[in-house]
Coordinates of C-alpha atoms and ligand atoms in Angstrom, one line a residue:
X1 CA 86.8 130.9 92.7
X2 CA 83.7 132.4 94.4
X3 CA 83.6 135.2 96.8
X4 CA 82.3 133.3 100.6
X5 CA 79.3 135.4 100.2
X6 CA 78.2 134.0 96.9
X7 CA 78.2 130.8 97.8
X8 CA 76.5 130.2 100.9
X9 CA 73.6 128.7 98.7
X10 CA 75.4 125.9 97.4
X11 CA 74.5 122.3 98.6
X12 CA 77.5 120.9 100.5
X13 CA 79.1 117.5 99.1
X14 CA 77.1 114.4 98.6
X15 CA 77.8 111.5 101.3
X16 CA 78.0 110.5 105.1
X17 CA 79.4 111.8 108.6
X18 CA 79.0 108.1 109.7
X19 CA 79.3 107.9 113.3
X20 CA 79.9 110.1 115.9
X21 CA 83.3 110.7 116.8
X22 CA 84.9 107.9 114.7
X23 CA 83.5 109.3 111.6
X24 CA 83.7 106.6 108.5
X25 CA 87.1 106.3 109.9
X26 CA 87.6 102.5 110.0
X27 CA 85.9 102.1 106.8
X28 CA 89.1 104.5 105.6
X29 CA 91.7 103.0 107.3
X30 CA 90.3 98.9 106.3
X31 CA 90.5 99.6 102.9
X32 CA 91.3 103.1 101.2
X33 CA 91.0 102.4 98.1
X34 CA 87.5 100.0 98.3
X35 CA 86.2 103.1 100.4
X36 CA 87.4 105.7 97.6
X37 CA 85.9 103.4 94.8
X38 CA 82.8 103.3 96.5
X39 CA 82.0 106.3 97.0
X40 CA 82.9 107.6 94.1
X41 CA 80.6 105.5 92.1
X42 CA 78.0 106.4 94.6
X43 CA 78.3 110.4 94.6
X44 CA 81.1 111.3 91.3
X45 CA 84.1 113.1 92.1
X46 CA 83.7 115.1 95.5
X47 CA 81.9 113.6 98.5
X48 CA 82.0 114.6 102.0
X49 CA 83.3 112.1 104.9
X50 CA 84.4 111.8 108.7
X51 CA 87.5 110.2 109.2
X52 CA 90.8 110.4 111.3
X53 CA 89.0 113.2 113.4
X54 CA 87.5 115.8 111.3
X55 CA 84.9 116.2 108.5
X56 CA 86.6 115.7 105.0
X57 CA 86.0 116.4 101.5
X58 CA 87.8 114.3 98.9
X59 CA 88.1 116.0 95.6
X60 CA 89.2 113.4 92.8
X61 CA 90.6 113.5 88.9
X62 CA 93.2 115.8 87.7
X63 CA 91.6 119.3 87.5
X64 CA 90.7 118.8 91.9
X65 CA 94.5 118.0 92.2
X66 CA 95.2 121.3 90.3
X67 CA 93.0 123.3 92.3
X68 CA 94.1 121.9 95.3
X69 CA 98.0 122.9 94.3
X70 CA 96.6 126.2 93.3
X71 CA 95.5 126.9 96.7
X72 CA 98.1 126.7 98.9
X73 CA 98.5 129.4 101.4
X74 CA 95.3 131.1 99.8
X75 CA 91.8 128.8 100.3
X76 CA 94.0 126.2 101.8
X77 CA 96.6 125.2 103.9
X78 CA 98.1 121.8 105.1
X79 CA 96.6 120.1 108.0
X80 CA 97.6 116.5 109.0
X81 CA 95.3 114.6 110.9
X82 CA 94.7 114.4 114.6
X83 CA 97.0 111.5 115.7
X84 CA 99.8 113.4 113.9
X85 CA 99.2 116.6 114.9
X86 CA 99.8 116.3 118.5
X87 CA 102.6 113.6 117.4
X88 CA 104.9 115.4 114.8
X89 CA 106.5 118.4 115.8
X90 CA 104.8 121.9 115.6
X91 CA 108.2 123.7 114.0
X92 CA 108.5 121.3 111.4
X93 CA 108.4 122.1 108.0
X94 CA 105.4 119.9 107.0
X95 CA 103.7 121.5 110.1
X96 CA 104.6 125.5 109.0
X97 CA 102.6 127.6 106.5
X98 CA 102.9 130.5 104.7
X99 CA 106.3 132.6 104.9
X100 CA 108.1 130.2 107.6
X101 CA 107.2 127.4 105.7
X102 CA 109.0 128.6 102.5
X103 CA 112.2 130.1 104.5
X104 CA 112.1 126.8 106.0
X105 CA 112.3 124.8 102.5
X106 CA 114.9 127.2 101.2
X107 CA 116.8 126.4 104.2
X108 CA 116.4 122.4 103.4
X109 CA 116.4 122.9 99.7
X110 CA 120.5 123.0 98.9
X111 CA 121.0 119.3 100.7
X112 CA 117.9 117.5 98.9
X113 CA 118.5 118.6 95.2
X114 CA 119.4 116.2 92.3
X115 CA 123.0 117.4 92.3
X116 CA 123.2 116.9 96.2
X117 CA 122.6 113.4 95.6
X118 CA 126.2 112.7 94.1
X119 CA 128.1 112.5 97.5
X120 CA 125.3 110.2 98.7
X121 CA 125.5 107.8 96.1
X122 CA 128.8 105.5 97.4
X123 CA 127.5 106.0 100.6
X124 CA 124.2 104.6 99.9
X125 CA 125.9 101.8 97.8
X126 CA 128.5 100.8 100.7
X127 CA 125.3 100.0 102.7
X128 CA 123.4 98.5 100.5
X129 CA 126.6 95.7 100.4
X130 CA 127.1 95.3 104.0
X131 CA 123.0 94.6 104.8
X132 CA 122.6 92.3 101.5
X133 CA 126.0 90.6 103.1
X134 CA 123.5 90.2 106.1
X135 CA 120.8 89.4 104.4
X136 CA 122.7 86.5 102.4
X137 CA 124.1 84.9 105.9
X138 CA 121.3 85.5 107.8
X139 CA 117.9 82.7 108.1
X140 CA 116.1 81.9 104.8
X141 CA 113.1 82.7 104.1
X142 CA 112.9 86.3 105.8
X143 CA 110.8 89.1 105.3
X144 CA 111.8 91.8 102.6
X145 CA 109.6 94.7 103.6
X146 CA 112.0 94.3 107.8
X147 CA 115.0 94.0 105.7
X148 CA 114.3 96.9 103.3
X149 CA 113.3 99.2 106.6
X150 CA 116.7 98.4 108.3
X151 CA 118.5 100.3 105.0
X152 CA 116.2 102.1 104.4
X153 CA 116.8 103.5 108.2
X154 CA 120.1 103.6 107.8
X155 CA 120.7 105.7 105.0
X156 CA 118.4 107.9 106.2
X157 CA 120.4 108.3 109.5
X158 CA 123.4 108.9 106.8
X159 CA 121.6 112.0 105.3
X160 CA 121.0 113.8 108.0
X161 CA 123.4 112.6 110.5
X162 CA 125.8 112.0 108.6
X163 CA 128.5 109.7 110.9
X164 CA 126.8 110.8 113.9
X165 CA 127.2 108.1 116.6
X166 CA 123.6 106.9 116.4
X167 CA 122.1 103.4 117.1
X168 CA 120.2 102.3 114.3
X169 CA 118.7 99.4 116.1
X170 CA 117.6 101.2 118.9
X171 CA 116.5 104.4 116.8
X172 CA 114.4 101.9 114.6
X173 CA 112.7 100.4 117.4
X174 CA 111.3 103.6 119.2
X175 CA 110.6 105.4 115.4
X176 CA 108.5 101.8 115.0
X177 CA 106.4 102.7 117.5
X178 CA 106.2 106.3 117.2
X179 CA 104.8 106.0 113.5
X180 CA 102.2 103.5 114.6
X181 CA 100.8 106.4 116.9
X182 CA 100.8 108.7 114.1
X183 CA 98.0 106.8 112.5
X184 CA 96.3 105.6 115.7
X185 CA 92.7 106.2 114.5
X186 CA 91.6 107.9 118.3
X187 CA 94.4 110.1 119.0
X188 CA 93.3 109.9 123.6
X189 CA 96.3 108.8 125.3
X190 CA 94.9 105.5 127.2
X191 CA 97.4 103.2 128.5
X192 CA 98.7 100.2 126.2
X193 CA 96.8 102.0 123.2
X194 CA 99.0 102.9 119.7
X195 CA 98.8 106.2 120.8
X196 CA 99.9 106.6 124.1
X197 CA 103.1 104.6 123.3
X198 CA 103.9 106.5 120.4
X199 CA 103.6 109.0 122.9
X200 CA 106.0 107.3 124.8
X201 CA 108.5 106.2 122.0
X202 CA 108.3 110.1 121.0
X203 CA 109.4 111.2 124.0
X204 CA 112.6 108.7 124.3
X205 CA 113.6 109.2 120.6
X206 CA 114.1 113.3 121.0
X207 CA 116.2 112.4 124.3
X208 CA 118.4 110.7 122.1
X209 CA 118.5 112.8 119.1
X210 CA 119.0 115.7 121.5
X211 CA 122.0 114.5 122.8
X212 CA 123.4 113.5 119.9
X213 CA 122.0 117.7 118.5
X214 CA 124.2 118.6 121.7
X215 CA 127.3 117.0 120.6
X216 CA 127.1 118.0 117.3
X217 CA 126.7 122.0 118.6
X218 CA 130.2 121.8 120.1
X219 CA 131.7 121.1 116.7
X220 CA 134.0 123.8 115.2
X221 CA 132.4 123.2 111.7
X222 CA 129.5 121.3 111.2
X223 CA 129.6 118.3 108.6
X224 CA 127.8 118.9 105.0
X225 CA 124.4 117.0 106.1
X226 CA 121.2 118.0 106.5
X227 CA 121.5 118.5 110.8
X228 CA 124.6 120.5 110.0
X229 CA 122.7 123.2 107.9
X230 CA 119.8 123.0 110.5
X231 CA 122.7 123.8 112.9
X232 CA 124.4 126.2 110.6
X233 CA 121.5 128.1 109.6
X234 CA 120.3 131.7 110.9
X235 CA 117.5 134.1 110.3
X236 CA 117.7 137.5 109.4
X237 CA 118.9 138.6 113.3
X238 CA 121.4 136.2 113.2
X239 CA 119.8 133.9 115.3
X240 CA 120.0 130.2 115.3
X241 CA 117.2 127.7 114.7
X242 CA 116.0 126.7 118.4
X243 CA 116.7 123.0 119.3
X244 CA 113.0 121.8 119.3
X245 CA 112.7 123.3 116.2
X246 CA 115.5 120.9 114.8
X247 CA 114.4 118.0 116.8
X248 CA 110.9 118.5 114.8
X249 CA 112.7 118.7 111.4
X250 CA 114.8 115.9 112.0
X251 CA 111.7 113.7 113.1
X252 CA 110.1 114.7 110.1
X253 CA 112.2 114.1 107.9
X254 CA 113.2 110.7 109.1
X255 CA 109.4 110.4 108.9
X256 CA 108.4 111.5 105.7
X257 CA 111.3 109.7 104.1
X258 CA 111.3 106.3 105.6
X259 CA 108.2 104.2 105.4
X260 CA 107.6 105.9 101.7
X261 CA 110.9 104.7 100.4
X262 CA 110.4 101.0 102.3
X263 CA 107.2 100.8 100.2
X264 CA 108.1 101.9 97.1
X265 CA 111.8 99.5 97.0
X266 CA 109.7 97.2 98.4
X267 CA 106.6 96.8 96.3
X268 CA 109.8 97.3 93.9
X269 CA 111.2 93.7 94.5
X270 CA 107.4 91.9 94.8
X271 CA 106.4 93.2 91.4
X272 CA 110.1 92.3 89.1
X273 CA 109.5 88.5 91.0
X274 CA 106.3 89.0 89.5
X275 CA 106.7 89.5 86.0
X276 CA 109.7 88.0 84.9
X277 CA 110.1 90.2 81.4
X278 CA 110.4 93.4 83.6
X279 CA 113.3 91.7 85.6
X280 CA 115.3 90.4 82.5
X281 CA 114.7 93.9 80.8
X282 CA 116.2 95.3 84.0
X283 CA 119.0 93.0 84.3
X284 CA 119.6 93.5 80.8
X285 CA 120.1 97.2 81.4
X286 CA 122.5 96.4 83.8
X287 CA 124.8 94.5 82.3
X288 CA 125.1 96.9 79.4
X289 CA 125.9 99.4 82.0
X290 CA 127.5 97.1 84.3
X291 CA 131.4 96.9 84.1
X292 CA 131.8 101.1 84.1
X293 CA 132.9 101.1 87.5
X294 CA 131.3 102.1 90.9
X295 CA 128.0 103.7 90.5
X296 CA 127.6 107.7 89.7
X297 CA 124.7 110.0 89.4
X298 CA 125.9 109.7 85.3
X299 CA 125.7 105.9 85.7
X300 CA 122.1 106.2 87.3
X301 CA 121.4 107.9 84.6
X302 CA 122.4 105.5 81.6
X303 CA 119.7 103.2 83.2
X304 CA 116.2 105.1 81.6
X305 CA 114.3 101.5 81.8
X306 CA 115.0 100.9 85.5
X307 CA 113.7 104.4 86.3
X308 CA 110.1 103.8 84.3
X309 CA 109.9 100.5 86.0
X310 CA 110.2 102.8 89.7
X311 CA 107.8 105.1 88.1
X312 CA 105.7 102.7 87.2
X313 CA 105.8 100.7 90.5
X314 CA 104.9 104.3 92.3
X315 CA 101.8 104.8 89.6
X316 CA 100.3 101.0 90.4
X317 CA 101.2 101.8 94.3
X318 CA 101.5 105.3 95.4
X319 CA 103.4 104.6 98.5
X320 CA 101.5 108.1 100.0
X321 CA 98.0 107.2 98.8
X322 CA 97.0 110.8 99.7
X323 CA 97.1 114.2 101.4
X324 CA 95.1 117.1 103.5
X325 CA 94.9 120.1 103.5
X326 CA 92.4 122.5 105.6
X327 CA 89.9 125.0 104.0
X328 CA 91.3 128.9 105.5
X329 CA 87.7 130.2 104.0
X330 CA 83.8 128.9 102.6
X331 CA 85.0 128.3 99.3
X332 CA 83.2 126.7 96.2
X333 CA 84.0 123.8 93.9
X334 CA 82.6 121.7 91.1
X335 CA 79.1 123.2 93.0
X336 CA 79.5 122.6 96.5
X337 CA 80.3 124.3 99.4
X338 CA 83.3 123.8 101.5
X339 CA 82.9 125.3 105.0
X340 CA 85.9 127.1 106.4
X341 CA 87.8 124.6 108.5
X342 CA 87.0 121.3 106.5
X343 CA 89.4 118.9 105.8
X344 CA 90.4 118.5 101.8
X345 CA 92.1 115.4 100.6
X346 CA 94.2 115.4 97.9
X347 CA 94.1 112.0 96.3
X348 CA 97.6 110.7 94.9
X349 CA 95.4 106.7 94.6
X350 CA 92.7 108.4 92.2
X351 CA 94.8 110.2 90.2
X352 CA 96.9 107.0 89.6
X353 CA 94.1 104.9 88.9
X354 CA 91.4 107.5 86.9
X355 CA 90.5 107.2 83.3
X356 CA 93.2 109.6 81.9
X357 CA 94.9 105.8 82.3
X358 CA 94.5 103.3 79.8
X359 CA 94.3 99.9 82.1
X360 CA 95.4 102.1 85.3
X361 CA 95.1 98.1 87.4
X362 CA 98.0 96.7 85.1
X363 CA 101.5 96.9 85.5
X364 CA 103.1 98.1 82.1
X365 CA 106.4 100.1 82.8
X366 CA 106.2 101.2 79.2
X367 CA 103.7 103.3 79.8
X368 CA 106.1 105.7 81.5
X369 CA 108.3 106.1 78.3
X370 CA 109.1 109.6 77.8
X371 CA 106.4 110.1 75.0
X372 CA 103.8 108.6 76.5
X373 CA 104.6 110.3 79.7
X374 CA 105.1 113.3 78.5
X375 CA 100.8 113.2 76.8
X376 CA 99.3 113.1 80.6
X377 CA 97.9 116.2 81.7
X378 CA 99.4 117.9 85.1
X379 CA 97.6 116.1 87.9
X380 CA 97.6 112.6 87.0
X381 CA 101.0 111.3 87.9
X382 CA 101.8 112.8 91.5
X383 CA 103.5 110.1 93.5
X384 CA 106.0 113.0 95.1
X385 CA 102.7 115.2 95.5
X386 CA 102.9 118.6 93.8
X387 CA 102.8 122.7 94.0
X388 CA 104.6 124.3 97.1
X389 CA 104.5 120.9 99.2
X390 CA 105.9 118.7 96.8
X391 CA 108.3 116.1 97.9
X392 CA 111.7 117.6 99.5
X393 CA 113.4 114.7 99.3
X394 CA 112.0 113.1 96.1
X395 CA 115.7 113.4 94.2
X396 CA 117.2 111.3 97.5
X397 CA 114.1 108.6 97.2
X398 CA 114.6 108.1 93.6
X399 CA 118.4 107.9 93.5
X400 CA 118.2 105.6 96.9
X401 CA 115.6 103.4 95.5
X402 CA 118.1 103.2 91.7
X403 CA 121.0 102.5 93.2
X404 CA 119.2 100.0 95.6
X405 CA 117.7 98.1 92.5
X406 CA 120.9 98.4 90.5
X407 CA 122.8 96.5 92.9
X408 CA 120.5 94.1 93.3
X409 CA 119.9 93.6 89.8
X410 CA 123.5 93.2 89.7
X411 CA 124.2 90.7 92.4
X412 CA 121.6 88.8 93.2
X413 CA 118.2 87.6 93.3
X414 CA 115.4 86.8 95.2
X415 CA 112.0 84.4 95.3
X416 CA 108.7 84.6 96.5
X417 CA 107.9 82.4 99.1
X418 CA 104.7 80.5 97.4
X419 CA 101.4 80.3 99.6
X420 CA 102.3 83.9 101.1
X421 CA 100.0 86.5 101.1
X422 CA 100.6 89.2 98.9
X423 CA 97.7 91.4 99.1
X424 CA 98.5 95.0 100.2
X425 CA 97.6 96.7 103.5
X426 CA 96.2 100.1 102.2
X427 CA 96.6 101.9 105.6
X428 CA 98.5 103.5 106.3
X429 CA 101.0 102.6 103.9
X430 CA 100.3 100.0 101.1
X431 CA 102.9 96.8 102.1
X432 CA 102.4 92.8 101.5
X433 CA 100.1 91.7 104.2
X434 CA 102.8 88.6 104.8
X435 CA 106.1 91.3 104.9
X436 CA 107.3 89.6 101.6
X437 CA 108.9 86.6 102.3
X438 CA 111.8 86.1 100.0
X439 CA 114.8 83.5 99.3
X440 CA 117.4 85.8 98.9
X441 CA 120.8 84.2 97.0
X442 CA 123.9 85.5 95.2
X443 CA 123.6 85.5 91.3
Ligands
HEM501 C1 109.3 107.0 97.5 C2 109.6 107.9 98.5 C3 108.7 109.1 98.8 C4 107.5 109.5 98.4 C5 106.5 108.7 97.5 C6 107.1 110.8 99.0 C7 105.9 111.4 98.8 C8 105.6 112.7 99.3 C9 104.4 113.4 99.0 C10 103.3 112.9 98.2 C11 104.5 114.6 99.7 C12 103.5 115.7 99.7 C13 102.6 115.6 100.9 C14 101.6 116.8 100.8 O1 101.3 117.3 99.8 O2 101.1 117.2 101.9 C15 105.8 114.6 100.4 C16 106.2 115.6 101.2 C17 107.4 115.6 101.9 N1 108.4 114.7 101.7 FE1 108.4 113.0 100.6 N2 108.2 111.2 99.7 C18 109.2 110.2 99.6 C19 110.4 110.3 100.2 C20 110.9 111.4 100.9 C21 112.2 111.5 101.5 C22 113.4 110.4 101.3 C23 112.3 112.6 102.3 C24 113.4 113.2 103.1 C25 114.5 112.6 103.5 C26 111.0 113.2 102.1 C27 110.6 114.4 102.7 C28 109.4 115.1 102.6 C29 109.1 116.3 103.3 C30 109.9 117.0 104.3 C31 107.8 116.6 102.8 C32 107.0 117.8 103.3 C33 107.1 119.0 102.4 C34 106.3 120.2 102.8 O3 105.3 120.1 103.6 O4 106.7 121.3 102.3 N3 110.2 112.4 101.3 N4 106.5 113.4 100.1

């Protein structure tokens, strides 16, 4: 990389600012991906932009993704976006940099790894039985993508909660709301806007978690879930975590790890109704695994297919289509200047869909066998992200979203509704326009 003082002759990126104060943000948020395309045909890899608040520059195709890992902490740092800045907690671990964001993922580290996952997986599958019960008895058609968010919510509540008296109905309603302000594209609280009553539902849900923080305090030992080492945990003086600083990480988590997994178990469901030889292969699977008892992390892992198909759902539909980061310093790349301060996105959509693909529009699970995986340079299959901010809970999301397929798989089977639209929202998370209507019925 350039010094700042050898590069204050480069051009900065090709592109547009667009307007004032929105930026080219509702081209963004209508269609990512169009918007991406676009551009990129327009200008190559790196153009400049204006969205969600601040100028951007998107960097696309494996060796930007590298550079952008690379950087962490030393021309970079992470930055969210407007709306969520002043709507996610300051002391959470996606907010922190540096030093207290590493302490901070060494704290979180020992609940989310693979192992970990073992004393999650009957849990998970008990759920999984009670809301397909509910989902068997309940009206026909309904819509998948509200019935994958209610377990989806629920197990989440399990990790980090574990059997704390919480109200997943009423939870679900204000964290609804409260993600819907996160991507308000004008983050001014004005009454009835997305962003004042994410405001709003903010506010209610950290009253609730924090009495249900207090109650857990007065416990003798604390329970082996994620609030309990948040509880547990103290620094180097022997002092605790302070309660907002929970509160944040317990909002973030139930953030970061909710509307990702809906996306990905749903998009799961649309695309083996869509293409019938993936679903029989998956079934197939399963009966050959089938019959070996409740599922284990070992069973989970006798089923190789089922895991490319998940992998392969995540390539087609990156349920995170993208990240920023901030610019700490002028820095150079492929040319240009960056100014200090700029937004830098890190594309998880153009790395799925760029030429190191063959076909990357078609879904073809076998293209995530573990030779032709293993050919792809770093950079080009990211769904979890990468580098020092990659995924914390990836391990829960992929043994949720398993064990979630495998017992449906297993048990039963579901239609698309015909006429519905099936087109995917791209913003700010990629879900059938329609919600998925299904028939759901016992095999
Ligand atoms: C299919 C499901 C999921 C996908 C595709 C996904 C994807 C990602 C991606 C791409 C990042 C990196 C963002 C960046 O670079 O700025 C990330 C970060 C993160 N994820 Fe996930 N995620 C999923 C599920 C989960 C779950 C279940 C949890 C926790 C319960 C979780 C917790 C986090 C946290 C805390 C971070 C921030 C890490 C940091 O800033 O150091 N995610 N996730």
């Amino acid at each position: 990389m350039d010094t700042p003082a050898d590069i204050s002759h480069l051009p900065l990126p090709p592109g547009s600012s667009g307007l004032p104060l929105l930026g080219e943000t509702l081209a963004f948020i209508q269609n990512t991906g169009k918007f991406l395309e676009e551009r990129r045909r327009l200008h190559g890899d790196v153009f400049r932009s204006h969205v969600l608040g601040d100028p951007i520059v998107f960097l696309l195709g494996p060796e930007a993704v590298r550079w952008i890992f690379a950087g962490e902490n030393k021309y970079l740092r992470n930055r969210w976006h407007s709306s969520a800045r002043k709507l996610l907690g300051k002391q959470s671990v996606a907010m922190l940099n540096g030093s207290t964001h590493l302490e901070r993922r060494r704290l979180l580290a020992p609940h989310f790894t693979y192992a970990a996952m073992r004393h999650f997986v009957p849990r998970i599958e008990a759920l999984v039985h009670r809301h397909c019960e509910q989902w068997l008895s309940g009206t026909q058609p309904f819509k998948a993508v509200d019935a994958v968010r209610a377990l989806v919510f629920e197990v989440a509540i399990v990790l980090m909660m574990g059997e704390s008296r919480v109200d997943p109905a009423y939870m679900s309603r204000l964290f609804k709301q409260w993600v819907a302000g996160l991507f308000a594209a004008v983050p001014l609280e004005i009454p009835f806007t997305a962003f004042s009553r994410g405001v709003a539902a903010e506010k209610e849900m950290r009253a609730y978690l924090g009495s249900l923080v207090a109650e857990r305090e007065k416990l003798a030992t604390q329970p082996p879930d994620t609030l309990g080492s948040l509880l547990s945990a103290r620094d180097e003086h022997g002092r605790p975590l302070p309660r907002e600083a929970i509160l944040d990480e317990l909002e973030l988590l139930l953030f970061a790890g909710h509307d990702t997994t809906v996306t990905a178990t749903s998009n799961l469901m649309m695309l083996l109704a869509q293409y019938p030889e993936v679903l029989e292969r998956c079934r197939k699977e399963q009966r050959e695994v089938a019959g070996q008892g409740p599922l284990t992390l070992e069973a989970l892992r006798a089923m190789p297919y089922l895991h490319q198909v998940i992998q392969e759902v995540m390539r087609l539909i990156p349920p995170i289509g993208g990240a920023f980061r901030v610019t700490t310093q002028d820095v150079a790349y492929g040319g240009y200047r960056i100014p200090q301060g700029w937004q830098v996105s890190l594309s998880i959509r153009g790395a799925h869909k760029g030429t190191s693909w063959t076909s990357p529009e078609r879904f073809d699970p076998d293209r995530m066998g573990p030779e032709r995986c293993e050919q792809n340079p770093q950079g080009v299959y990211i769904p979890f992200g990468g580098g020092p901010r990659v995924c914390v809970g990836q391990h829960f999301a992929m043994v949720e979203m398993a064990v979630v397929a495998a017992l449906l798989l297993r048990g039963y089977q579901w239609e698309l509704v015909p006429g519905q639209d099936l087109s995917l929202m791209t913003f700010p998370i990629p879900l059938p326009r329609d919600g998925l209507l299904v028939r759901f019925s016992r095999r």
